[in-house]
Amino acid sequence: MRNPADLSPRQKTLALITLVIALVLEIVDMTIVNTALPSIKASLGADARASQWIVAGYSLAFALLLMAGGRLGDSYGYRRMFVVGVIGFTLSSAACGMATTGTGLVAARLMQGATGAIMAPQSMAMVQVLFSPLERVSRMAMFGIIGGLAAIAGPILGGMLIEANLFDLGWRAVFLINLPVGIGAVIAGLMLLPEARSGRPAGYDFVGMGLFALAMAALFWPLIGAGEAGRGALHFLTLLAAAPLGWAAWRHVARRVRAGDSALFDPALFTIPTFRKGLALSVVFAAAGAGFLLVFAFALQAERGQSPLFTGLLHMPYGFGAMFGIGVMSRNFLPRLGRWVLVIGAGLMLPACTAVLYGATLAQWPWAVIGALLVLSGAGMGMTSGCIGPIVVSRVERDHAGAASALLKTSQQLGSALGVALVGSLYFAWGHAFPALAAAGVIDGMLAICVVLALRLPARLF
C-alpha cells in the first residue's frame, strides 16, 4: 500500500475504522468481565484473589508489554504488528472461553493482555502517522467517544450474553464473541492499513523490556489481593524492589539512547511538559475510573441482588454522559479552555461517583436517581479522558509515534491495574462493613489528585 501521506481522505477514513475495531476489542474485554465476574466465580469456584486477577491480570499483562509492543511497531511496521496482535488476541480469547478452572482463566487473561499489548500501540501510532496534530484532536476525540462507549458496552453486552445463555455457554460467550470480530479485524487490517514504521534505528532491547516488566510486576503483584490474610514479608519486599528496578530500567534505556542503539523509548520524551504531566494524570485517572466501575458492577449484584443484565443496562447512563463529555465538552472546548476542561471534569466526577456508590448500596435510592448521578459521573469522565490523549501526544514527533503511544497506553493500563488492585482489595477486605463507601473514599482521593495534576499542566496546550 502507498505511503500514509499519499492516502486519500476516504482511504484514511477506512484505515481509521479498522483501528477502531481493535480499540473496541481491547476496551470491551477490559470491562465485560466486571458483569460476568459473579457468574465466573460461581461456575469455576474462583476465590477473591483469583477474581481480582481475572480482571487486573489483563490490565497488568497489557501494561507490562505495551512498550515492547510499541517498539515492535516502530521497528517492523505498524500494520504487520497490528495483524499479529489481533491474531494473538483472538486466539487467547478463545482460550478464555474454554477455561475450566480459575487458574486457567487467569492464565488465558494474561495471554490476552499480552497479545493486546502488541495490537493496541499500533492504533495510536497510525493515528499519529496519518494525521497532523490539530487533526488528531478530532480523531482522538472520536477514539475517546468510541472507547467510552466500548467501556460501557462491555458490561451491557456481558449481561445480555449471560442472560441469553446462547448455546448454553453462559459467561463463556463474553470471550468467544471476540472470534468473529477478531477475524474481521485481521482481514480489514491486511486490506486497508498502510505500511508505516518509525525512521529511528530498527532493533529490539530485550534487556530494557525485561527490566521494565520486572519493575511493574514487582509493583502490582503484591497489590493484587492486598487485603487478604497471609500477606507476608515477601510481598512487602517485592513492592520495595519496584523502585530500584524501575531506576535500573531507566538508566539502561538512557545509556542505549546515548550510544545510538535501539531502545524502548527515548527518555527525552519526558522533557516535554505536556507528555510528562499528561502521563501522570492518565495513571491516576485510569485508576479512579477502573476502581469505580469494578465496585459499582460487583456491588449491584452482591449487595443489591441485581441480575447481570440489569447491572449492565444501568451502565448506559454513564455511557451517555461519557459521550457528551468527550464528544461535546472535550472536543469543542479543549483548544479554547485547555486544562480547565480536565479540572471541571474530574471535579464533577468526584462527588457524583461517591453519590452513586452510596445511593446504590447503603441508601438504596431509586434507580432513576442513580441513573441521573451516573450521567453526571460519566460526563466528568468523558471531559477528562477525552482530553488526556491529545494533550499527551500534542508535541511528540512522529518518529516517536510507537513509543509515545505505548507509553500512553501503558500509563492507562497501569492505572487500571492499580485501581482494581487498591480499590478492589479494599472492597473485598471490608466484607460487610460499608465496603462500597470505603472504596468511594479511595476513588475520591484519586480524583482530587487528578484535579491537582490538571492544574499543573501548561496554560497553552496546542
Tab-separated table of C-alpha atoms in Angstrom:
chain	number	residue	atom	x	y	z
A	1	MET	CA	0.000	0.000	0.000
A	2	ARG	CA	1.140	3.568	-0.613
A	3	ASN	CA	2.842	5.890	1.826
A	4	PRO	CA	0.375	7.155	4.503
A	5	ALA	CA	0.931	10.737	3.344
A	6	ASP	CA	-0.367	9.835	-0.128
A	7	LEU	CA	-3.642	8.313	1.039
A	8	SER	CA	-6.922	9.937	0.069
A	9	PRO	CA	-9.348	11.110	2.789
A	10	ARG	CA	-11.533	8.075	2.063
A	11	GLN	CA	-8.605	5.676	2.495
A	12	LYS	CA	-7.635	7.361	5.750
A	13	THR	CA	-11.206	7.032	6.995
A	14	LEU	CA	-11.286	3.308	6.189
A	15	ALA	CA	-7.957	2.848	7.942
A	16	LEU	CA	-9.306	4.707	10.972
A	17	ILE	CA	-12.384	2.465	11.097
A	18	THR	CA	-10.113	-0.581	11.096
A	19	LEU	CA	-8.170	0.819	14.035
A	20	VAL	CA	-11.428	1.472	15.877
A	21	ILE	CA	-12.303	-2.236	15.660
A	22	ALA	CA	-9.150	-3.069	17.583
A	23	LEU	CA	-9.866	-0.329	20.100
A	24	VAL	CA	-13.309	-1.780	20.772
A	25	LEU	CA	-11.883	-5.289	21.208
A	26	GLU	CA	-9.287	-4.058	23.666
A	27	ILE	CA	-11.593	-1.949	25.841
A	28	VAL	CA	-14.652	-4.205	25.825
A	29	ASP	CA	-12.576	-7.084	27.130
A	30	MET	CA	-11.344	-4.934	29.978
A	31	THR	CA	-14.843	-4.132	31.268
A	32	ILE	CA	-17.027	-7.001	30.073
A	33	VAL	CA	-15.621	-9.205	32.822
A	34	ASN	CA	-16.981	-6.926	35.561
A	35	THR	CA	-20.537	-8.059	34.870
A	36	ALA	CA	-19.571	-11.682	34.293
A	37	LEU	CA	-17.385	-11.967	37.404
A	38	PRO	CA	-20.057	-13.256	39.827
A	39	SER	CA	-21.094	-15.918	37.302
A	40	ILE	CA	-17.455	-16.881	36.728
A	41	LYS	CA	-16.878	-17.176	40.489
A	42	ALA	CA	-19.900	-19.442	40.866
A	43	SER	CA	-19.015	-21.584	37.841
A	44	LEU	CA	-15.289	-22.040	38.449
A	45	GLY	CA	-15.196	-21.622	42.219
A	46	ALA	CA	-12.704	-18.762	41.951
A	47	ASP	CA	-11.769	-17.091	45.253
A	48	ALA	CA	-11.450	-13.324	45.792
A	49	ARG	CA	-7.778	-13.286	44.758
A	50	ALA	CA	-8.448	-15.193	41.536
A	51	SER	CA	-11.397	-12.900	40.815
A	52	GLN	CA	-9.166	-9.831	41.054
A	53	TRP	CA	-6.548	-11.448	38.841
A	54	ILE	CA	-9.176	-12.248	36.218
A	55	VAL	CA	-9.850	-8.508	35.992
A	56	ALA	CA	-6.460	-6.978	36.819
A	57	GLY	CA	-4.310	-9.665	35.167
A	58	TYR	CA	-5.440	-8.491	31.747
A	59	SER	CA	-4.509	-4.884	32.515
A	60	LEU	CA	-1.239	-5.896	34.144
A	61	ALA	CA	-0.026	-8.066	31.253
A	62	PHE	CA	-1.146	-5.337	28.870
A	63	ALA	CA	0.891	-2.766	30.790
A	64	LEU	CA	3.991	-4.945	31.121
A	65	LEU	CA	4.379	-5.419	27.379
A	66	LEU	CA	2.915	-2.264	25.839
A	67	MET	CA	6.278	-0.531	25.481
A	68	ALA	CA	7.668	-3.653	23.861
A	69	GLY	CA	4.658	-3.725	21.511
A	70	GLY	CA	5.180	-0.070	20.605
A	71	ARG	CA	8.815	-0.682	19.802
A	72	LEU	CA	7.902	-3.690	17.649
A	73	GLY	CA	5.680	-1.426	15.557
A	74	ASP	CA	8.417	1.200	15.242
A	75	SER	CA	10.898	-1.446	14.098
A	76	TYR	CA	8.886	-3.879	11.983
A	77	GLY	CA	5.898	-1.863	10.821
A	78	TYR	CA	2.646	-0.818	12.464
A	79	ARG	CA	0.424	-2.713	10.018
A	80	ARG	CA	2.309	-6.005	10.410
A	81	MET	CA	2.320	-5.900	14.213
A	82	PHE	CA	-1.326	-4.829	14.278
A	83	VAL	CA	-2.301	-8.005	12.411
A	84	VAL	CA	-0.039	-10.192	14.578
A	85	GLY	CA	-1.544	-8.698	17.726
A	86	VAL	CA	-5.140	-9.178	16.602
A	87	ILE	CA	-4.485	-12.825	15.715
A	88	GLY	CA	-2.949	-13.493	19.136
A	89	PHE	CA	-5.747	-11.637	20.915
A	90	THR	CA	-8.402	-13.668	19.096
A	91	LEU	CA	-6.745	-16.988	19.938
A	92	SER	CA	-6.290	-16.079	23.606
A	93	SER	CA	-9.958	-15.004	23.769
A	94	ALA	CA	-10.869	-18.495	22.630
A	95	ALA	CA	-8.686	-19.897	25.416
A	96	CYS	CA	-10.533	-17.715	27.954
A	97	GLY	CA	-13.851	-19.046	26.734
A	98	MET	CA	-12.713	-22.661	27.086
A	99	ALA	CA	-11.096	-22.325	30.549
A	100	THR	CA	-12.259	-24.873	33.128
A	101	THR	CA	-10.557	-23.514	36.257
A	102	GLY	CA	-9.961	-20.112	37.797
A	103	THR	CA	-6.222	-20.545	37.340
A	104	GLY	CA	-6.675	-21.459	33.691
A	105	LEU	CA	-8.821	-18.399	33.080
A	106	VAL	CA	-6.264	-16.134	34.770
A	107	ALA	CA	-3.515	-17.588	32.540
A	108	ALA	CA	-5.625	-17.028	29.421
A	109	ARG	CA	-6.426	-13.469	30.514
A	110	LEU	CA	-2.721	-12.784	30.977
A	111	MET	CA	-2.100	-14.025	27.434
A	112	GLN	CA	-4.995	-11.914	26.186
A	113	GLY	CA	-3.437	-8.833	27.765
A	114	ALA	CA	-0.001	-9.679	26.363
A	115	THR	CA	-1.240	-10.016	22.787
A	116	GLY	CA	-3.410	-6.925	23.193
A	117	ALA	CA	-0.208	-5.074	24.089
A	118	ILE	CA	1.112	-5.853	20.610
A	119	MET	CA	-2.126	-4.775	18.925
A	120	ALA	CA	-3.051	-1.573	20.776
A	121	PRO	CA	0.014	0.690	20.301
A	122	GLN	CA	-0.203	0.323	16.544
A	123	SER	CA	-3.625	2.007	16.517
A	124	MET	CA	-2.416	5.138	18.301
A	125	ALA	CA	0.785	5.192	16.246
A	126	MET	CA	-1.195	5.021	12.999
A	127	VAL	CA	-3.308	7.992	14.071
A	128	GLN	CA	-0.132	9.999	14.670
A	129	VAL	CA	1.294	8.986	11.303
A	130	LEU	CA	-1.886	9.597	9.300
A	131	PHE	CA	-2.958	12.950	10.775
A	132	SER	CA	-1.496	16.317	11.802
A	133	PRO	CA	-1.516	17.428	15.480
A	134	LEU	CA	-4.690	19.501	15.111
A	135	GLU	CA	-6.395	16.759	13.083
A	136	ARG	CA	-5.557	14.323	15.858
A	137	VAL	CA	-7.714	16.250	18.345
A	138	SER	CA	-10.924	15.360	16.494
A	139	ARG	CA	-9.750	11.828	15.593
A	140	MET	CA	-8.654	11.072	19.124
A	141	ALA	CA	-11.889	12.595	20.404
A	142	MET	CA	-13.656	10.069	18.205
A	143	PHE	CA	-11.430	7.364	19.684
A	144	GLY	CA	-12.421	8.647	23.096
A	145	ILE	CA	-16.141	8.570	22.308
A	146	ILE	CA	-15.974	5.059	20.913
A	147	GLY	CA	-13.638	3.949	23.688
A	148	GLY	CA	-16.042	5.309	26.292
A	149	LEU	CA	-18.954	3.605	24.586
A	150	ALA	CA	-16.985	0.361	24.404
A	151	ALA	CA	-16.167	0.567	28.108
A	152	ILE	CA	-19.865	0.941	28.899
A	153	ALA	CA	-20.984	-1.531	26.252
A	154	GLY	CA	-18.766	-4.192	27.845
A	155	PRO	CA	-20.883	-4.668	30.987
A	156	ILE	CA	-24.108	-4.313	28.997
A	157	LEU	CA	-23.031	-6.859	26.406
A	158	GLY	CA	-21.795	-9.165	29.153
A	159	GLY	CA	-25.127	-9.036	30.938
A	160	MET	CA	-27.062	-9.651	27.727
A	161	LEU	CA	-24.915	-12.612	26.732
A	162	ILE	CA	-25.168	-14.221	30.159
A	163	GLU	CA	-28.927	-13.647	30.285
A	164	ALA	CA	-29.411	-15.068	26.770
A	165	ASN	CA	-27.179	-18.067	27.565
A	166	LEU	CA	-26.578	-18.738	23.869
A	167	PHE	CA	-25.845	-22.411	23.153
A	168	ASP	CA	-25.744	-22.913	26.931
A	169	LEU	CA	-22.369	-21.120	27.023
A	170	GLY	CA	-23.180	-18.875	29.975
A	171	TRP	CA	-20.321	-16.495	30.831
A	172	ARG	CA	-18.049	-18.124	28.215
A	173	ALA	CA	-19.866	-16.239	25.469
A	174	VAL	CA	-18.375	-12.934	26.684
A	175	PHE	CA	-14.987	-14.154	25.441
A	176	LEU	CA	-15.985	-16.295	22.469
A	177	ILE	CA	-17.788	-13.378	20.826
A	178	ASN	CA	-14.329	-11.961	20.063
A	179	LEU	CA	-13.653	-14.666	17.463
A	180	PRO	CA	-15.733	-13.282	14.563
A	181	VAL	CA	-14.754	-9.695	15.423
A	182	GLY	CA	-11.071	-10.608	15.521
A	183	ILE	CA	-11.233	-12.402	12.171
A	184	GLY	CA	-12.875	-9.335	10.624
A	185	ALA	CA	-10.184	-7.056	12.090
A	186	VAL	CA	-7.400	-9.195	10.609
A	187	ILE	CA	-8.938	-9.061	7.132
A	188	ALA	CA	-9.540	-5.310	7.358
A	189	GLY	CA	-6.002	-4.700	8.641
A	190	LEU	CA	-4.430	-6.549	5.724
A	191	MET	CA	-6.595	-4.754	3.162
A	192	LEU	CA	-6.921	-1.206	4.488
A	193	LEU	CA	-3.954	-0.237	6.656
A	194	PRO	CA	-0.901	1.419	5.041
A	195	GLU	CA	2.667	0.299	5.569
A	196	ALA	CA	4.454	2.618	8.000
A	197	ARG	CA	7.228	2.481	10.566
A	198	SER	CA	9.478	4.811	12.510
A	199	GLY	CA	12.551	6.455	10.996
A	200	ARG	CA	14.512	5.602	14.142
A	201	PRO	CA	17.011	2.718	14.074
A	202	ALA	CA	15.327	-0.678	13.991
A	203	GLY	CA	16.072	-3.233	16.670
A	204	TYR	CA	14.848	-4.563	19.950
A	205	ASP	CA	16.002	-4.000	23.505
A	206	PHE	CA	15.231	-7.244	25.323
A	207	VAL	CA	17.096	-6.214	28.473
A	208	GLY	CA	15.164	-2.949	28.741
A	209	MET	CA	11.879	-4.720	28.162
A	210	GLY	CA	12.726	-7.274	30.854
A	211	LEU	CA	13.757	-4.653	33.397
A	212	PHE	CA	10.609	-2.588	32.917
A	213	ALA	CA	8.430	-5.698	33.035
A	214	LEU	CA	10.059	-6.782	36.300
A	215	ALA	CA	9.617	-3.311	37.795
A	216	MET	CA	5.903	-3.210	37.005
A	217	ALA	CA	5.338	-6.808	38.102
A	218	ALA	CA	7.090	-6.036	41.406
A	219	LEU	CA	4.777	-3.074	41.866
A	220	PHE	CA	1.454	-4.762	41.131
A	221	TRP	CA	1.829	-8.395	42.183
A	222	PRO	CA	1.788	-7.520	45.919
A	223	LEU	CA	-1.159	-5.164	45.424
A	224	ILE	CA	-3.486	-7.762	43.913
A	225	GLY	CA	-5.330	-9.246	46.868
A	226	ALA	CA	-3.587	-6.889	49.287
A	227	GLY	CA	-6.499	-7.092	51.681
A	228	GLU	CA	-6.259	-10.864	52.147
A	229	ALA	CA	-4.776	-12.521	55.187
A	230	GLY	CA	-1.344	-14.081	54.936
A	231	ARG	CA	0.378	-11.228	53.121
A	232	GLY	CA	3.932	-11.522	54.436
A	233	ALA	CA	7.401	-10.060	54.165
A	234	LEU	CA	7.885	-11.385	50.618
A	235	HIS	CA	5.089	-9.221	49.275
A	236	PHE	CA	6.429	-6.154	51.073
A	237	LEU	CA	9.979	-6.729	49.820
A	238	THR	CA	8.709	-7.271	46.289
A	239	LEU	CA	6.901	-3.949	46.454
A	240	LEU	CA	10.067	-2.210	47.656
A	241	ALA	CA	12.008	-3.710	44.736
A	242	ALA	CA	9.847	-1.882	42.179
A	243	ALA	CA	11.657	1.464	42.607
A	244	PRO	CA	15.253	0.216	42.097
A	245	LEU	CA	14.148	-1.987	39.198
A	246	GLY	CA	12.459	0.992	37.555
A	247	TRP	CA	15.544	3.136	38.105
A	248	ALA	CA	17.778	0.438	36.580
A	249	ALA	CA	15.477	0.185	33.557
A	250	TRP	CA	15.522	3.957	33.065
A	251	ARG	CA	19.328	4.104	33.272
A	252	HIS	CA	19.623	1.225	30.807
A	253	VAL	CA	17.348	2.907	28.253
A	254	ALA	CA	19.131	6.264	28.635
A	255	ARG	CA	22.515	4.592	28.158
A	256	ARG	CA	21.384	2.867	24.945
A	257	VAL	CA	19.974	6.124	23.545
A	258	ARG	CA	23.253	7.952	24.247
A	259	ALA	CA	25.147	5.152	22.483
A	260	GLY	CA	22.878	5.414	19.421
A	261	ASP	CA	21.388	1.938	19.955
A	262	SER	CA	17.730	0.985	19.698
A	263	ALA	CA	15.741	1.403	22.908
A	264	LEU	CA	12.182	1.003	24.111
A	265	PHE	CA	11.759	4.792	24.119
A	266	ASP	CA	13.773	7.984	24.210
A	267	PRO	CA	13.916	9.494	27.748
A	268	ALA	CA	13.914	12.918	26.054
A	269	LEU	CA	10.145	12.441	25.656
A	270	PHE	CA	9.807	13.159	29.353
A	271	THR	CA	11.325	16.612	28.935
A	272	ILE	CA	8.096	17.607	27.138
A	273	PRO	CA	5.855	19.077	29.879
A	274	THR	CA	2.554	18.048	28.303
A	275	PHE	CA	3.795	14.499	27.774
A	276	ARG	CA	5.236	14.042	31.269
A	277	LYS	CA	2.367	15.606	33.201
A	278	GLY	CA	-0.271	14.099	30.934
A	279	LEU	CA	1.048	10.589	31.617
A	280	ALA	CA	0.888	11.147	35.376
A	281	LEU	CA	-2.688	12.366	35.052
A	282	SER	CA	-3.520	9.368	32.871
A	283	VAL	CA	-2.326	6.879	35.515
A	284	VAL	CA	-4.309	8.392	38.366
A	285	PHE	CA	-7.471	8.992	36.359
A	286	ALA	CA	-7.495	5.466	34.925
A	287	ALA	CA	-7.108	4.075	38.455
A	288	ALA	CA	-10.106	6.056	39.685
A	289	GLY	CA	-12.272	5.040	36.722
A	290	ALA	CA	-11.398	1.338	36.826
A	291	GLY	CA	-11.885	1.153	40.578
A	292	PHE	CA	-15.285	2.824	40.348
A	293	LEU	CA	-16.600	0.555	37.570
A	294	LEU	CA	-15.390	-2.616	39.321
A	295	VAL	CA	-17.024	-1.771	42.659
A	296	PHE	CA	-20.207	-0.477	41.031
A	297	ALA	CA	-20.739	-3.609	38.918
A	298	PHE	CA	-19.907	-6.043	41.708
A	299	ALA	CA	-21.821	-4.221	44.462
A	300	LEU	CA	-25.040	-4.054	42.439
A	301	GLN	CA	-25.091	-7.827	42.182
A	302	ALA	CA	-23.553	-8.804	45.528
A	303	GLU	CA	-25.236	-6.163	47.724
A	304	ARG	CA	-28.430	-5.282	45.850
A	305	GLY	CA	-29.059	-8.710	44.286
A	306	GLN	CA	-29.427	-7.371	40.752
A	307	SER	CA	-29.035	-9.561	37.664
A	308	PRO	CA	-26.039	-9.272	35.308
A	309	LEU	CA	-28.363	-7.885	32.614
A	310	PHE	CA	-29.783	-5.144	34.851
A	311	THR	CA	-26.288	-4.297	36.069
A	312	GLY	CA	-25.079	-3.971	32.506
A	313	LEU	CA	-28.021	-1.843	31.424
A	314	LEU	CA	-27.507	0.502	34.364
A	315	HIS	CA	-24.140	1.404	32.849
A	316	MET	CA	-25.957	3.076	29.947
A	317	PRO	CA	-26.488	6.458	31.664
A	318	TYR	CA	-22.784	6.525	32.450
A	319	GLY	CA	-22.082	5.896	28.768
A	320	PHE	CA	-24.416	8.663	27.626
A	321	GLY	CA	-22.698	11.078	29.989
A	322	ALA	CA	-19.303	9.974	28.688
A	323	MET	CA	-20.417	10.577	25.105
A	324	PHE	CA	-21.441	14.126	25.988
A	325	GLY	CA	-18.247	14.769	27.938
A	326	ILE	CA	-15.969	13.530	25.157
A	327	GLY	CA	-17.908	14.481	22.061
A	328	VAL	CA	-19.137	17.922	23.135
A	329	MET	CA	-17.042	19.242	26.004
A	330	SER	CA	-13.531	17.906	25.375
A	331	ARG	CA	-13.653	18.081	21.579
A	332	ASN	CA	-15.090	21.600	21.358
A	333	PHE	CA	-13.625	23.305	24.413
A	334	LEU	CA	-10.169	21.746	24.835
A	335	PRO	CA	-8.480	24.047	22.261
A	336	ARG	CA	-10.055	27.107	23.922
A	337	LEU	CA	-10.221	26.310	27.645
A	338	GLY	CA	-7.227	23.990	27.828
A	339	ARG	CA	-6.587	22.427	31.222
A	340	TRP	CA	-9.822	23.777	32.729
A	341	VAL	CA	-11.814	21.124	30.869
A	342	LEU	CA	-9.905	18.446	32.803
A	343	VAL	CA	-10.265	20.296	36.091
A	344	ILE	CA	-14.036	20.628	35.688
A	345	GLY	CA	-14.385	17.014	34.534
A	346	ALA	CA	-12.502	15.428	37.443
A	347	GLY	CA	-14.155	17.843	39.875
A	348	LEU	CA	-17.599	16.836	38.610
A	349	MET	CA	-16.837	13.127	38.717
A	350	LEU	CA	-15.633	13.233	42.338
A	351	PRO	CA	-18.947	13.888	44.153
A	352	ALA	CA	-21.016	12.078	41.521
A	353	CYS	CA	-19.152	8.748	41.917
A	354	THR	CA	-19.432	8.949	45.702
A	355	ALA	CA	-23.158	9.599	45.485
A	356	VAL	CA	-23.644	6.682	43.081
A	357	LEU	CA	-21.893	4.143	45.322
A	358	TYR	CA	-23.574	5.434	48.471
A	359	GLY	CA	-27.018	5.653	46.894
A	360	ALA	CA	-26.799	2.253	45.198
A	361	THR	CA	-25.712	0.345	48.327
A	362	LEU	CA	-26.322	1.961	51.729
A	363	ALA	CA	-29.099	4.451	50.944
A	364	GLN	CA	-30.755	2.340	48.222
A	365	TRP	CA	-32.024	5.385	46.338
A	366	PRO	CA	-34.460	4.954	43.424
A	367	TRP	CA	-32.826	3.772	40.224
A	368	ALA	CA	-33.867	6.973	38.428
A	369	VAL	CA	-31.767	8.988	40.880
A	370	ILE	CA	-28.836	6.617	40.460
A	371	GLY	CA	-29.174	6.939	36.676
A	372	ALA	CA	-29.068	10.742	36.833
A	373	LEU	CA	-25.951	10.619	39.007
A	374	LEU	CA	-24.348	8.174	36.580
A	375	VAL	CA	-24.911	10.668	33.745
A	376	LEU	CA	-23.031	13.313	35.734
A	377	SER	CA	-20.158	10.991	36.637
A	378	GLY	CA	-19.932	9.806	33.023
A	379	ALA	CA	-19.834	13.401	31.769
A	380	GLY	CA	-16.972	14.136	34.135
A	381	MET	CA	-15.164	11.019	32.989
A	382	GLY	CA	-15.589	11.946	29.335
A	383	MET	CA	-14.442	15.526	29.787
A	384	THR	CA	-11.213	14.336	31.420
A	385	SER	CA	-10.385	11.167	29.500
A	386	GLY	CA	-11.210	12.768	26.144
A	387	CYS	CA	-8.551	15.423	26.731
A	388	ILE	CA	-5.692	13.332	28.074
A	389	GLY	CA	-4.701	11.552	24.835
A	390	PRO	CA	-4.489	14.645	22.587
A	391	ILE	CA	-2.576	16.522	25.297
A	392	VAL	CA	-0.018	13.756	25.816
A	393	VAL	CA	0.931	13.394	22.127
A	394	SER	CA	0.386	17.012	21.055
A	395	ARG	CA	4.100	17.908	20.981
A	396	VAL	CA	5.583	14.489	20.179
A	397	GLU	CA	7.451	13.987	16.878
A	398	ARG	CA	6.122	11.326	14.514
A	399	ASP	CA	9.294	9.237	14.689
A	400	HIS	CA	8.383	8.586	18.321
A	401	ALA	CA	4.787	7.644	17.475
A	402	GLY	CA	5.002	3.995	18.518
A	403	ALA	CA	6.929	4.602	21.727
A	404	ALA	CA	4.797	7.583	22.794
A	405	SER	CA	1.574	5.717	22.073
A	406	ALA	CA	2.835	2.706	24.014
A	407	LEU	CA	3.770	4.867	26.985
A	408	LEU	CA	0.328	6.488	26.951
A	409	LYS	CA	-1.413	3.122	26.799
A	410	THR	CA	0.949	1.785	29.459
A	411	SER	CA	0.017	4.610	31.807
A	412	GLN	CA	-3.680	3.912	31.246
A	413	GLN	CA	-3.303	0.180	31.826
A	414	LEU	CA	-1.087	0.669	34.845
A	415	GLY	CA	-3.697	2.994	36.245
A	416	SER	CA	-6.460	0.462	35.598
A	417	ALA	CA	-4.490	-2.319	37.286
A	418	LEU	CA	-3.676	-0.019	40.197
A	419	GLY	CA	-7.323	0.977	40.596
A	420	VAL	CA	-8.533	-2.623	40.567
A	421	ALA	CA	-5.752	-3.658	42.967
A	422	LEU	CA	-6.197	-0.875	45.524
A	423	VAL	CA	-9.934	-0.263	45.331
A	424	GLY	CA	-10.788	-3.919	44.737
A	425	SER	CA	-8.595	-5.121	47.609
A	426	LEU	CA	-10.177	-2.600	49.956
A	427	TYR	CA	-13.675	-3.537	48.836
A	428	PHE	CA	-13.185	-7.285	49.296
A	429	ALA	CA	-11.277	-6.836	52.576
A	430	TRP	CA	-14.011	-4.769	54.259
A	431	GLY	CA	-16.579	-7.517	53.830
A	432	HIS	CA	-19.922	-6.243	55.099
A	433	ALA	CA	-18.593	-3.116	56.852
A	434	PHE	CA	-19.655	-0.483	54.283
A	435	PRO	CA	-17.225	-1.712	51.587
A	436	ALA	CA	-18.583	0.452	48.753
A	437	LEU	CA	-18.348	3.629	50.836
A	438	ALA	CA	-14.770	2.814	51.829
A	439	ALA	CA	-13.903	2.250	48.178
A	440	ALA	CA	-15.535	5.579	47.292
A	441	GLY	CA	-13.174	7.339	49.694
A	442	VAL	CA	-10.146	5.994	47.837
A	443	ILE	CA	-11.672	6.893	44.460
A	444	ASP	CA	-12.341	10.437	45.705
A	445	GLY	CA	-8.724	10.788	46.769
A	446	MET	CA	-7.565	9.743	43.302
A	447	LEU	CA	-9.889	12.213	41.591
A	448	ALA	CA	-8.692	15.019	43.872
A	449	ILE	CA	-5.133	14.243	42.764
A	450	CYS	CA	-6.345	14.443	39.147
A	451	VAL	CA	-7.592	17.988	39.746
A	452	VAL	CA	-4.209	19.000	41.156
A	453	LEU	CA	-2.323	17.380	38.254
A	454	ALA	CA	-4.588	19.068	35.692
A	455	LEU	CA	-3.885	22.458	37.244
A	456	ARG	CA	-0.145	21.820	36.792
A	457	LEU	CA	-0.457	21.417	33.026
A	458	PRO	CA	0.736	24.335	30.841
A	459	ALA	CA	-1.885	27.009	30.259
A	460	ARG	CA	-1.370	26.768	26.475
A	461	LEU	CA	-1.676	23.176	25.297
A	462	PHE	CA	-1.686	23.495	21.473
